[in-house]
Short mmCIF file of C-alpha atoms in Angstrom, two decimals:
data_model
loop_
_atom_site.label_atom_id
_atom_site.label_comp_id
_atom_site.label_asym_id
_atom_site.label_seq_id
_atom_site.Cartn_x
_atom_site.Cartn_y
_atom_site.Cartn_z
CA MET G 1 107.44 67.61 13.28
CA SER G 2 104.65 65.06 12.69
CA ARG G 3 102.45 63.57 15.42
CA SER G 4 103.92 60.37 14.66
CA ALA G 5 107.13 60.99 15.22
CA THR G 6 107.02 63.27 18.24
CA PRO G 7 106.71 60.99 21.91
CA ALA G 8 103.65 61.37 23.70
CA VAL G 9 105.33 61.38 26.74
CA ALA G 10 108.97 62.40 27.66
CA GLU G 11 110.76 59.20 28.78
CA PRO G 12 111.02 58.35 32.45
CA GLN G 13 114.38 59.31 34.04
CA SER G 14 115.20 56.09 35.34
CA GLY G 15 113.94 52.29 34.83
CA SER G 16 112.01 53.23 32.00
CA VAL G 17 111.47 49.78 30.99
CA LYS G 18 109.99 48.79 34.38
CA ALA G 19 107.96 51.96 34.48
CA VAL G 20 106.13 51.47 31.44
CA PRO G 21 102.54 50.27 32.68
CA THR G 22 100.78 46.98 31.50
CA ARG G 23 97.73 47.32 29.53
CA ARG G 24 96.02 45.01 32.27
CA ARG G 25 97.51 47.05 35.18
CA ALA G 26 95.96 50.34 33.53
CA ALA G 27 93.04 48.94 32.81
CA PHE G 28 92.27 47.54 36.50
CA VAL G 29 93.20 50.94 37.98
CA VAL G 30 90.94 52.59 35.34
CA GLY G 31 87.97 50.16 36.92
CA LEU G 32 88.90 51.02 40.44
CA LEU G 33 88.56 54.50 39.68
CA PHE G 34 85.45 54.05 37.65
CA CYS G 35 84.27 52.46 40.87
CA PHE G 36 85.39 55.51 42.78
CA MET G 37 83.19 57.73 40.65
CA LEU G 38 80.18 55.59 40.85
CA ILE G 39 80.15 55.35 44.44
CA ASN G 40 81.02 59.13 44.58
CA TYR G 41 77.82 59.91 42.56
CA ALA G 42 75.54 57.57 44.34
CA ASP G 43 76.32 59.40 47.71
CA LYS G 44 75.22 62.26 45.94
CA VAL G 45 71.77 61.38 44.56
CA VAL G 46 70.89 59.32 47.57
CA ILE G 47 69.40 62.59 49.27
CA GLY G 48 67.41 63.23 46.70
CA LEU G 49 65.74 59.89 46.77
CA ALA G 50 64.94 59.61 50.61
CA GLY G 51 64.06 63.39 50.32
CA VAL G 52 59.97 63.09 50.47
CA ASP G 53 60.27 60.93 53.59
CA LEU G 54 63.22 62.89 54.94
CA ILE G 55 61.56 66.26 54.66
CA HIS G 56 58.15 64.21 56.45
CA GLU G 57 59.99 62.89 59.37
CA LEU G 58 62.13 66.13 59.76
CA GLY G 59 59.28 68.34 59.01
CA LEU G 60 61.39 70.60 56.68
CA SER G 61 59.95 73.11 54.00
CA LYS G 62 61.12 73.18 50.49
CA GLU G 63 63.62 75.86 51.07
CA GLN G 64 64.97 74.04 54.04
CA PHE G 65 65.53 71.24 51.89
CA GLY G 66 67.12 73.17 49.32
CA LEU G 67 69.52 74.48 51.92
CA VAL G 68 70.54 70.89 52.63
CA GLN G 69 71.16 70.17 49.09
CA SER G 70 72.97 73.30 48.84
CA SER G 71 75.12 72.69 51.97
CA PHE G 72 76.61 69.74 50.25
CA TYR G 73 78.44 72.25 47.96
CA TRP G 74 79.57 74.80 50.79
CA LEU G 75 83.01 73.13 51.48
CA LEU G 76 83.45 71.43 48.12
CA ALA G 77 85.49 74.10 46.48
CA VAL G 78 87.68 74.09 49.09
CA GLY G 79 88.27 70.31 49.30
CA SER G 80 88.84 70.28 45.49
CA VAL G 81 91.37 73.05 45.78
CA LEU G 82 93.10 71.19 48.91
CA GLY G 83 92.91 67.83 47.22
CA GLY G 84 94.46 69.18 43.88
CA LEU G 85 97.25 70.86 45.60
CA LEU G 86 97.76 67.28 47.56
CA MET G 87 98.26 65.23 44.40
CA GLY G 88 101.55 66.51 43.70
CA ARG G 89 102.86 65.97 47.45
CA VAL G 90 100.76 63.03 48.81
CA ARG G 91 100.82 59.66 47.00
CA ALA G 92 97.34 58.94 45.24
CA ARG G 93 97.19 55.55 47.14
CA TRP G 94 96.64 57.41 50.41
CA LEU G 95 94.95 60.13 49.18
CA LEU G 96 91.94 58.88 47.41
CA ALA G 97 91.62 56.09 49.96
CA GLY G 98 91.62 59.15 52.86
CA ALA G 99 88.62 60.60 50.70
CA GLY G 100 86.93 57.62 50.44
CA LEU G 101 87.12 56.87 54.27
CA LEU G 102 85.54 60.40 54.82
CA TRP G 103 82.91 59.62 52.91
CA ALA G 104 81.76 56.96 54.56
CA VAL G 105 82.34 58.93 57.98
CA SER G 106 79.97 61.52 56.76
CA LEU G 107 77.21 58.87 55.66
CA ALA G 108 77.29 56.98 59.08
CA PRO G 109 75.09 59.18 60.96
CA MET G 110 72.41 59.37 58.37
CA THR G 111 72.14 55.41 59.53
CA GLY G 112 70.07 56.62 62.40
CA SER G 113 67.97 59.59 63.63
CA VAL G 114 69.25 62.95 62.94
CA GLY G 115 68.31 66.19 63.36
CA PHE G 116 68.36 69.29 60.86
CA GLY G 117 71.78 70.20 61.90
CA LEU G 118 73.73 67.18 61.97
CA LEU G 119 72.15 66.73 58.51
CA ILE G 120 73.46 69.88 56.89
CA ALA G 121 77.17 69.03 59.12
CA CYS G 122 77.23 65.57 57.47
CA ARG G 123 76.46 66.67 53.93
CA VAL G 124 78.90 69.38 54.02
CA LEU G 125 81.54 67.01 55.14
CA LEU G 126 80.49 64.83 52.13
CA GLY G 127 80.94 67.88 49.97
CA PHE G 128 84.32 68.36 51.09
CA ALA G 129 85.49 64.97 50.73
CA GLU G 130 83.78 64.38 47.27
CA GLY G 131 85.19 67.79 45.75
CA PRO G 132 88.49 66.59 44.78
CA ALA G 133 87.13 63.17 43.40
CA THR G 134 86.61 63.93 39.46
CA ALA G 135 90.19 65.78 39.66
CA MET G 136 91.83 63.13 41.39
CA ALA G 137 90.29 60.58 39.25
CA THR G 138 91.27 61.94 35.93
CA ALA G 139 94.62 62.76 37.06
CA VAL G 140 95.39 59.50 37.94
CA THR G 141 94.01 58.21 35.22
CA HIS G 142 96.01 60.75 32.73
CA SER G 143 98.97 59.17 34.68
CA TRP G 144 98.43 55.83 33.21
CA TYR G 145 98.16 56.86 29.43
CA ALA G 146 99.69 58.73 26.89
CA PRO G 147 97.93 62.22 25.39
CA GLU G 148 96.78 60.50 22.07
CA LYS G 149 95.22 57.60 24.21
CA ARG G 150 93.24 59.44 27.13
CA ALA G 151 90.01 60.43 25.71
CA LEU G 152 88.69 56.87 26.21
CA PRO G 153 89.71 55.81 29.58
CA THR G 154 88.93 59.19 31.04
CA SER G 155 85.36 59.12 29.41
CA ILE G 156 84.82 55.71 31.12
CA VAL G 157 86.08 56.87 34.64
CA VAL G 158 83.90 59.64 34.16
CA ALA G 159 81.12 57.35 33.08
CA GLY G 160 81.19 55.95 36.68
CA ALA G 161 79.16 59.38 37.93
CA GLY G 162 76.35 57.96 35.50
CA PHE G 163 76.50 54.44 36.34
CA GLY G 164 76.51 55.35 40.21
CA PRO G 165 72.67 57.15 40.10
CA LEU G 166 71.88 54.70 37.38
CA ILE G 167 72.49 51.74 39.76
CA ALA G 168 71.83 53.49 42.87
CA SER G 169 68.44 55.07 42.04
CA PRO G 170 66.33 51.78 41.43
CA ALA G 171 68.42 50.23 43.93
CA LEU G 172 68.65 52.53 46.96
CA THR G 173 64.94 53.09 46.14
CA TRP G 174 64.24 49.15 46.72
CA VAL G 175 66.38 48.89 49.74
CA MET G 176 64.50 52.37 51.38
CA LEU G 177 61.05 50.63 50.21
CA ARG G 178 61.55 47.48 51.83
CA PHE G 179 63.13 48.89 55.00
CA ASP G 180 63.51 52.70 55.48
CA TRP G 181 65.30 55.82 54.19
CA HIS G 182 68.11 55.38 56.69
CA ALA G 183 68.86 51.92 55.09
CA PRO G 184 70.48 53.13 51.65
CA PHE G 185 72.90 55.22 53.80
CA THR G 186 74.09 52.02 55.85
CA VAL G 187 74.64 50.21 52.01
CA LEU G 188 76.61 53.37 50.76
CA CYS G 189 78.56 53.35 54.10
CA VAL G 190 79.57 49.81 53.55
CA ALA G 191 80.53 49.91 49.96
CA GLY G 192 82.90 52.86 50.60
CA ILE G 193 84.59 51.34 53.10
CA ALA G 194 84.89 47.99 51.00
CA TRP G 195 86.24 50.50 48.10
CA VAL G 196 88.74 51.92 50.10
CA LEU G 197 90.21 48.59 51.42
CA THR G 198 90.58 47.36 47.57
CA TRP G 199 92.12 50.48 46.47
CA VAL G 200 94.95 50.77 49.33
CA PHE G 201 95.99 47.11 48.31
CA SER G 202 95.63 47.63 44.75
CA GLY G 203 95.14 51.05 43.22
CA GLY G 204 97.86 53.62 42.44
CA GLU G 205 99.56 56.36 40.26
CA GLY G 206 100.75 55.20 36.93
CA PRO G 207 104.65 56.25 36.01
CA MET G 208 103.37 58.87 33.47
CA GLY G 209 102.30 61.50 36.52
CA ALA G 210 106.17 61.70 37.05
CA ALA G 211 107.19 62.65 33.72
CA ARG G 212 109.30 65.73 33.72
CA ALA G 213 108.16 66.80 30.39
CA THR G 214 104.75 65.97 28.64
CA ALA G 215 103.74 66.51 25.22
CA SER G 216 100.14 67.71 23.85
CA GLU G 217 98.11 66.19 21.58
CA ALA G 218 99.57 68.26 19.19
CA GLY G 219 103.03 67.36 19.90
CA THR G 220 104.05 70.48 21.76
CA ILE G 221 106.58 69.69 24.17
CA LEU G 222 105.24 71.35 27.52
CA PRO G 223 107.49 72.70 30.06
CA GLU G 224 108.06 70.79 33.36
CA GLN G 225 106.30 73.75 35.30
CA VAL G 226 104.31 76.99 34.42
CA PRO G 227 102.98 79.57 36.61
CA LEU G 228 99.58 78.89 37.94
CA ARG G 229 98.25 81.94 36.92
CA ALA G 230 99.64 81.44 33.43
CA LEU G 231 97.68 78.06 33.25
CA LEU G 232 94.75 79.19 34.56
CA GLY G 233 94.73 82.16 32.27
CA THR G 234 94.82 80.45 28.94
CA ARG G 235 91.70 80.79 26.94
CA THR G 236 91.33 77.05 26.60
CA VAL G 237 91.22 76.52 30.41
CA ILE G 238 88.69 79.66 30.76
CA GLY G 239 86.49 78.14 28.18
CA LEU G 240 86.55 74.96 29.45
CA LEU G 241 85.80 76.27 32.91
CA VAL G 242 82.75 78.17 31.56
CA LEU G 243 81.25 75.04 29.97
CA PHE G 244 81.94 73.12 33.15
CA PHE G 245 80.18 75.72 35.40
CA THR G 246 76.91 76.20 33.19
CA SER G 247 76.83 72.69 32.50
CA TYR G 248 77.35 71.80 36.26
CA TRP G 249 73.97 74.01 37.17
CA SER G 250 72.04 71.13 35.14
CA ILE G 251 74.07 67.84 36.48
CA ALA G 252 73.73 69.63 40.55
CA VAL G 253 69.73 70.14 39.87
CA LYS G 254 69.61 66.59 38.45
CA VAL G 255 71.42 64.88 41.30
CA THR G 256 69.44 67.06 44.28
CA TRP G 257 65.94 67.73 42.59
CA LEU G 258 65.20 65.39 39.82
CA PRO G 259 63.65 62.69 42.03
CA LEU G 260 61.37 65.23 43.51
CA TYR G 261 60.39 66.73 40.66
CA LEU G 262 59.08 63.65 39.04
CA ARG G 263 57.14 62.95 42.15
CA GLU G 264 55.93 66.42 42.98
CA GLY G 265 56.00 68.07 39.73
CA LEU G 266 54.95 65.32 37.25
CA GLY G 267 52.82 63.10 39.99
CA TYR G 268 54.85 59.85 39.61
CA THR G 269 54.87 57.32 42.27
CA ALA G 270 58.01 56.63 44.39
CA GLY G 271 58.53 53.62 42.63
CA GLN G 272 57.97 54.89 39.23
CA SER G 273 60.49 57.79 40.39
CA GLY G 274 62.94 55.62 41.43
CA THR G 275 62.85 53.50 37.90
CA LEU G 276 62.89 57.02 35.68
CA VAL G 277 65.53 58.97 37.44
CA ALA G 278 67.95 56.31 36.59
CA LEU G 279 67.00 56.92 32.70
CA PRO G 280 69.04 60.17 32.61
CA TYR G 281 72.36 58.39 34.19
CA ALA G 282 71.72 55.49 32.07
CA ALA G 283 72.17 57.94 28.73
CA ALA G 284 74.79 59.75 30.41
CA ALA G 285 76.65 56.59 30.89
CA LEU G 286 76.40 55.56 27.68
CA PHE G 287 77.03 58.71 25.99
CA GLN G 288 79.86 59.34 27.79
CA VAL G 289 81.57 56.06 26.75
CA LEU G 290 80.66 56.35 22.72
CA VAL G 291 82.11 59.85 23.17
CA GLY G 292 85.10 58.67 24.61
CA PHE G 293 85.09 56.11 21.30
CA ALA G 294 84.12 59.10 18.82
CA SER G 295 86.82 61.35 20.06
CA ALA G 296 89.77 58.62 19.98
CA ALA G 297 88.61 58.00 16.56
CA LEU G 298 88.49 61.75 15.52
CA SER G 299 91.94 61.98 16.91
CA ARG G 300 93.29 58.93 15.09
CA ARG G 301 91.96 60.52 12.00
CA GLY G 302 94.01 63.76 12.39
CA ALA G 303 91.54 65.92 13.99
CA SER G 304 93.08 68.36 16.52
CA SER G 305 91.97 68.49 20.17
CA ARG G 306 90.03 71.51 19.45
CA VAL G 307 87.86 69.69 17.30
CA ALA G 308 88.18 66.08 18.60
CA ARG G 309 87.73 67.45 22.45
CA CYS G 310 86.57 71.08 23.04
CA LEU G 311 84.56 71.90 20.03
CA PHE G 312 82.67 68.11 20.59
CA ALA G 313 82.08 68.62 24.61
CA ALA G 314 80.65 72.45 23.43
CA ALA G 315 78.33 70.60 20.93
CA LEU G 316 77.28 68.27 23.08
CA ALA G 317 76.35 70.83 25.92
CA GLY G 318 74.74 72.75 23.81
CA VAL G 319 72.57 70.10 22.34
CA GLY G 320 71.70 68.99 26.18
CA GLY G 321 70.63 72.91 27.18
CA LEU G 322 68.16 73.18 24.39
CA SER G 323 66.64 69.74 25.37
CA THR G 324 65.96 71.01 28.68
CA VAL G 325 64.62 74.14 27.23
CA GLY G 326 62.50 71.86 25.54
CA PHE G 327 61.27 69.74 28.46
CA ALA G 328 60.49 72.57 30.15
CA LEU G 329 58.01 74.11 28.07
CA LEU G 330 55.98 70.67 27.78
CA ASP G 331 53.57 68.90 29.67
CA ARG G 332 53.88 65.19 31.16
CA GLY G 333 54.45 62.87 28.55
CA ILE G 334 56.76 60.35 26.30
CA ALA G 335 57.83 63.36 24.37
CA GLN G 336 58.83 65.57 27.55
CA LEU G 337 60.53 62.55 29.39
CA LEU G 338 62.73 61.84 26.07
CA LEU G 339 63.59 65.17 26.06
CA LEU G 340 64.42 65.46 29.92
CA VAL G 341 66.62 62.34 29.40
CA VAL G 342 68.44 64.11 26.19
CA GLY G 343 68.86 66.89 28.39
CA ALA G 344 70.08 65.75 31.78
CA SER G 345 72.64 63.33 29.93
CA LEU G 346 73.99 65.33 27.17
CA THR G 347 75.36 68.43 29.47
CA SER G 348 77.68 66.01 31.24
CA ALA G 349 78.55 63.62 27.96
CA GLY G 350 81.47 65.64 27.29
CA TYR G 351 83.04 65.78 30.30
CA GLY G 352 85.66 63.20 29.77
CA ILE G 353 87.06 64.71 26.78
CA ALA G 354 87.14 67.98 28.17
CA PHE G 355 89.14 67.27 31.20
CA ALA G 356 91.47 65.39 28.35
CA ALA G 357 91.87 68.69 26.71
CA ILE G 358 92.75 70.46 30.13
CA SER G 359 95.94 67.85 29.75
CA ASP G 360 96.55 68.88 26.75
CA VAL G 361 97.90 72.43 27.92
CA VAL G 362 98.92 71.40 31.56
CA PRO G 363 102.18 69.80 32.58
CA ALA G 364 101.72 66.21 34.23
CA ARG G 365 102.88 67.15 37.64
CA GLN G 366 100.60 70.26 37.76
CA ARG G 367 97.60 68.65 36.44
CA GLY G 368 96.11 67.76 40.10
CA ALA G 369 96.18 71.34 41.22
CA ILE G 370 94.95 73.01 37.85
CA MET G 371 91.96 70.06 37.87
CA GLY G 372 91.31 70.86 41.42
CA VAL G 373 90.90 74.58 40.97
CA VAL G 374 88.73 73.90 37.58
CA VAL G 375 86.28 71.78 39.57
CA ALA G 376 86.26 73.94 42.66
CA LEU G 377 84.94 77.00 40.58
CA TYR G 378 82.38 74.89 38.53
CA SER G 379 81.15 73.43 41.63
CA LEU G 380 79.94 76.88 42.86
CA GLY G 381 77.11 76.58 40.24
CA GLY G 382 76.45 73.28 42.59
CA ILE G 383 75.90 75.87 45.31
CA ILE G 384 73.40 78.43 43.31
CA ALA G 385 71.29 75.98 41.61
CA PRO G 386 69.65 74.10 43.93
CA LEU G 387 69.00 77.11 46.27
CA VAL G 388 67.61 78.92 42.92
CA LEU G 389 65.08 76.24 42.09
CA GLY G 390 64.24 75.78 45.40
CA GLY G 391 63.39 79.18 45.65
CA LEU G 392 61.28 79.30 42.58
CA VAL G 393 59.21 76.12 43.35
CA GLU G 394 58.54 77.69 46.75
CA SER G 395 57.31 80.73 45.59
CA ALA G 396 55.44 79.60 42.26
CA ALA G 397 51.62 79.08 41.97
CA SER G 398 52.20 75.32 41.67
CA ALA G 399 55.17 72.66 42.16
CA ALA G 400 55.13 72.08 38.44
CA ALA G 401 55.46 75.85 37.40
CA GLY G 402 58.30 76.36 39.57
CA TYR G 403 60.11 73.32 38.49
CA SER G 404 59.59 74.20 34.45
CA HIS G 405 60.69 78.04 35.14
CA GLY G 406 64.03 76.74 36.71
CA PHE G 407 64.75 74.11 34.30
CA LEU G 408 64.20 76.58 31.42
CA VAL G 409 66.54 79.20 33.16
CA ILE G 410 69.28 76.21 33.33
CA GLY G 411 68.69 75.08 29.87
CA VAL G 412 69.46 78.71 28.54
CA LEU G 413 72.52 79.03 30.80
CA VAL G 414 73.98 75.80 29.68
CA VAL G 415 73.37 76.66 25.93
CA VAL G 416 74.91 80.21 26.33
CA GLY G 417 78.13 78.59 28.15
CA ALA G 418 78.66 76.31 25.38
CA ALA G 419 78.85 78.76 22.77
CA VAL G 420 81.29 80.84 25.08
CA SER G 421 83.47 77.60 25.22
CA ALA G 422 83.34 76.98 21.60
CA LEU G 423 84.87 80.60 21.14
CA LEU G 424 87.50 80.30 23.68
CA THR G 425 88.93 76.90 23.35
CA ASP G 426 92.18 75.98 21.48
CA PRO G 427 94.50 73.36 23.15
CA GLU G 428 96.89 73.42 20.23
CA ARG G 429 97.53 77.39 20.12
CA ASP G 430 97.69 77.79 24.19
CA ALA G 431 100.18 74.66 24.60
CA ALA G 432 102.00 76.19 21.84
CA ARG G 433 102.21 79.85 23.34
CA LEU G 434 103.20 78.20 26.89
CA ALA G 435 105.86 76.13 25.48
CA ALA G 436 107.51 79.42 23.56
CA ALA G 437 106.83 81.58 26.90
CA HIS G 438 108.81 78.96 29.31
#
């Protein structure tokens, strides 16, 4: 059967005419989810922006600050799995609102004086609440679009992760310099509450999330339900998990340590660091949207999901890893800054299309659960990476040498992960096998 002759999603069982979403409604929800991811990553990066002043006020060592950064990820996996499982049981309107409200609650104590223990507790709660954010946002996005149209809106939503720090880094740095390091947390707390109120009255899941049978990008009709073990055991899901896990090392370090690296490792001022740290996020946001357009164009030209999504994402991560190795070996200068931006942005540029590839092998009703598990597993890299880098910086002869060694290790890891992912992933093959077996 040809691609054009195969329906992308099974017809809704009742009220099919009313169930079809308007483009305007779908686009509005994508905009809200973009803001959801934007706030999510602004919440992540703010601790790094306030890091120098926070360390000074609380008298923390670099290893202790590494522990603070790592604590964000301690329950992130638990929150991700729980949120993914609840996606099929709780309406998206209330589930995402609850997550956003927890974000605000975790930030509230940071608006005043805190001790080391409370600081850790706030970061653990924030990590738990933000754990399922990416999985929930992408699953809801996919509920509004047919398979062949998911790459671009998913990339736009994921691009919010780049725009969050891009906007937050200079803006929150200005707020911090104008007032104190507590003020940025107040701003983010208020922004989180405002988003929750908007989402409750205007957000929600699309009708395609309730389809009983879905088609992959290749046109293979997926069964209504497949055992989770079978889904997680497909080579495509495993390959994408490897890609996510290894590249997330780079993302976690960028969020947590990059502001300090720019100030302590490379000698930039606080104001310069606040501006420069935004560059990788600007590039990441731009690349994510462009990658979404490019992937959609490849699909329209007949490219398989393996090529348009999986191999494309792996290639981007591989180039990003090589760039990370390059800037770790160079001294401060324009060339190093350019490679830093490319390395920190390309490793995450393919996330949107990679998540779209997961939906090519996962039935609609199980996307939230599978994506939650995938996010939970790859987020473990976020626990390890900040601790490893913090230990290397603490034990090195100089901060610059410690940072360079740490980024070199991360760059090599990303390249290896990209190569493994490229060898394993093939959504068309795995979708056909699942359909035949069930």
